[in-house]
XYZ file of C-alpha atoms in Angstrom:
53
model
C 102.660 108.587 90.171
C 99.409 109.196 92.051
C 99.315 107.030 95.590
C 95.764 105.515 94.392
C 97.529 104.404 90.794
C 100.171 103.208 92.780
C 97.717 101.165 95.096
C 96.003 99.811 92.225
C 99.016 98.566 90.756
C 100.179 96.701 93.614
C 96.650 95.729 94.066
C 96.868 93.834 90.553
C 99.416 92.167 91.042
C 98.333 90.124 93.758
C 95.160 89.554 91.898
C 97.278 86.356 89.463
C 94.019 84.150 88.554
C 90.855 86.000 90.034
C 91.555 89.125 87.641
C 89.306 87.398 85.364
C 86.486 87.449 88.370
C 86.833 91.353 88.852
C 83.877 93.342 88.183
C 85.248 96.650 89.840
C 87.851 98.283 91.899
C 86.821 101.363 93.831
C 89.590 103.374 94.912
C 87.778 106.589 96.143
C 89.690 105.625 99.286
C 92.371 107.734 100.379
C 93.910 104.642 102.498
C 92.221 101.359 100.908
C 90.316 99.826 98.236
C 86.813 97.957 97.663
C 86.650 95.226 94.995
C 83.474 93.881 93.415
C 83.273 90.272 92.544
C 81.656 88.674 89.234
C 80.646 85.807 91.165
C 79.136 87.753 94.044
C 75.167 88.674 94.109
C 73.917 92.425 93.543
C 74.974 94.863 96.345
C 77.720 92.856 97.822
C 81.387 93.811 97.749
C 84.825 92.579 99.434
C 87.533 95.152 100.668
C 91.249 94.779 100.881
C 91.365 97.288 103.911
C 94.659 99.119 104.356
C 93.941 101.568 107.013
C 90.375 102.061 105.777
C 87.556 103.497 108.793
């Protein structure tokens, strides 16, 4: 399986309840991934950083 299908599958399944709050989850990364919140204002985003920089 590709490594950033395989990161976004482990990625969702830490997600449990805030799935539902997901807008998007970028995974142009080669090492990490940047999710966008629902609740979060225009132009802001969270990263789960695995090696990411």
């Amino acid at each position: 399986m590709d490594e950033r299908i395989e990161r976004f599958v482990e990625l969702y399944q830490h997600m449990d309840d805030k799935v539902q709050q997901i807008s998007y989850i970028d995974l142009r990364y080669d090492t990490g991934a940047a999710i966008g919140w629902l609740s979060e204002q225009k132009g802001q985003e969270s990263s789960n950083d695995q090696g990411h920089g």
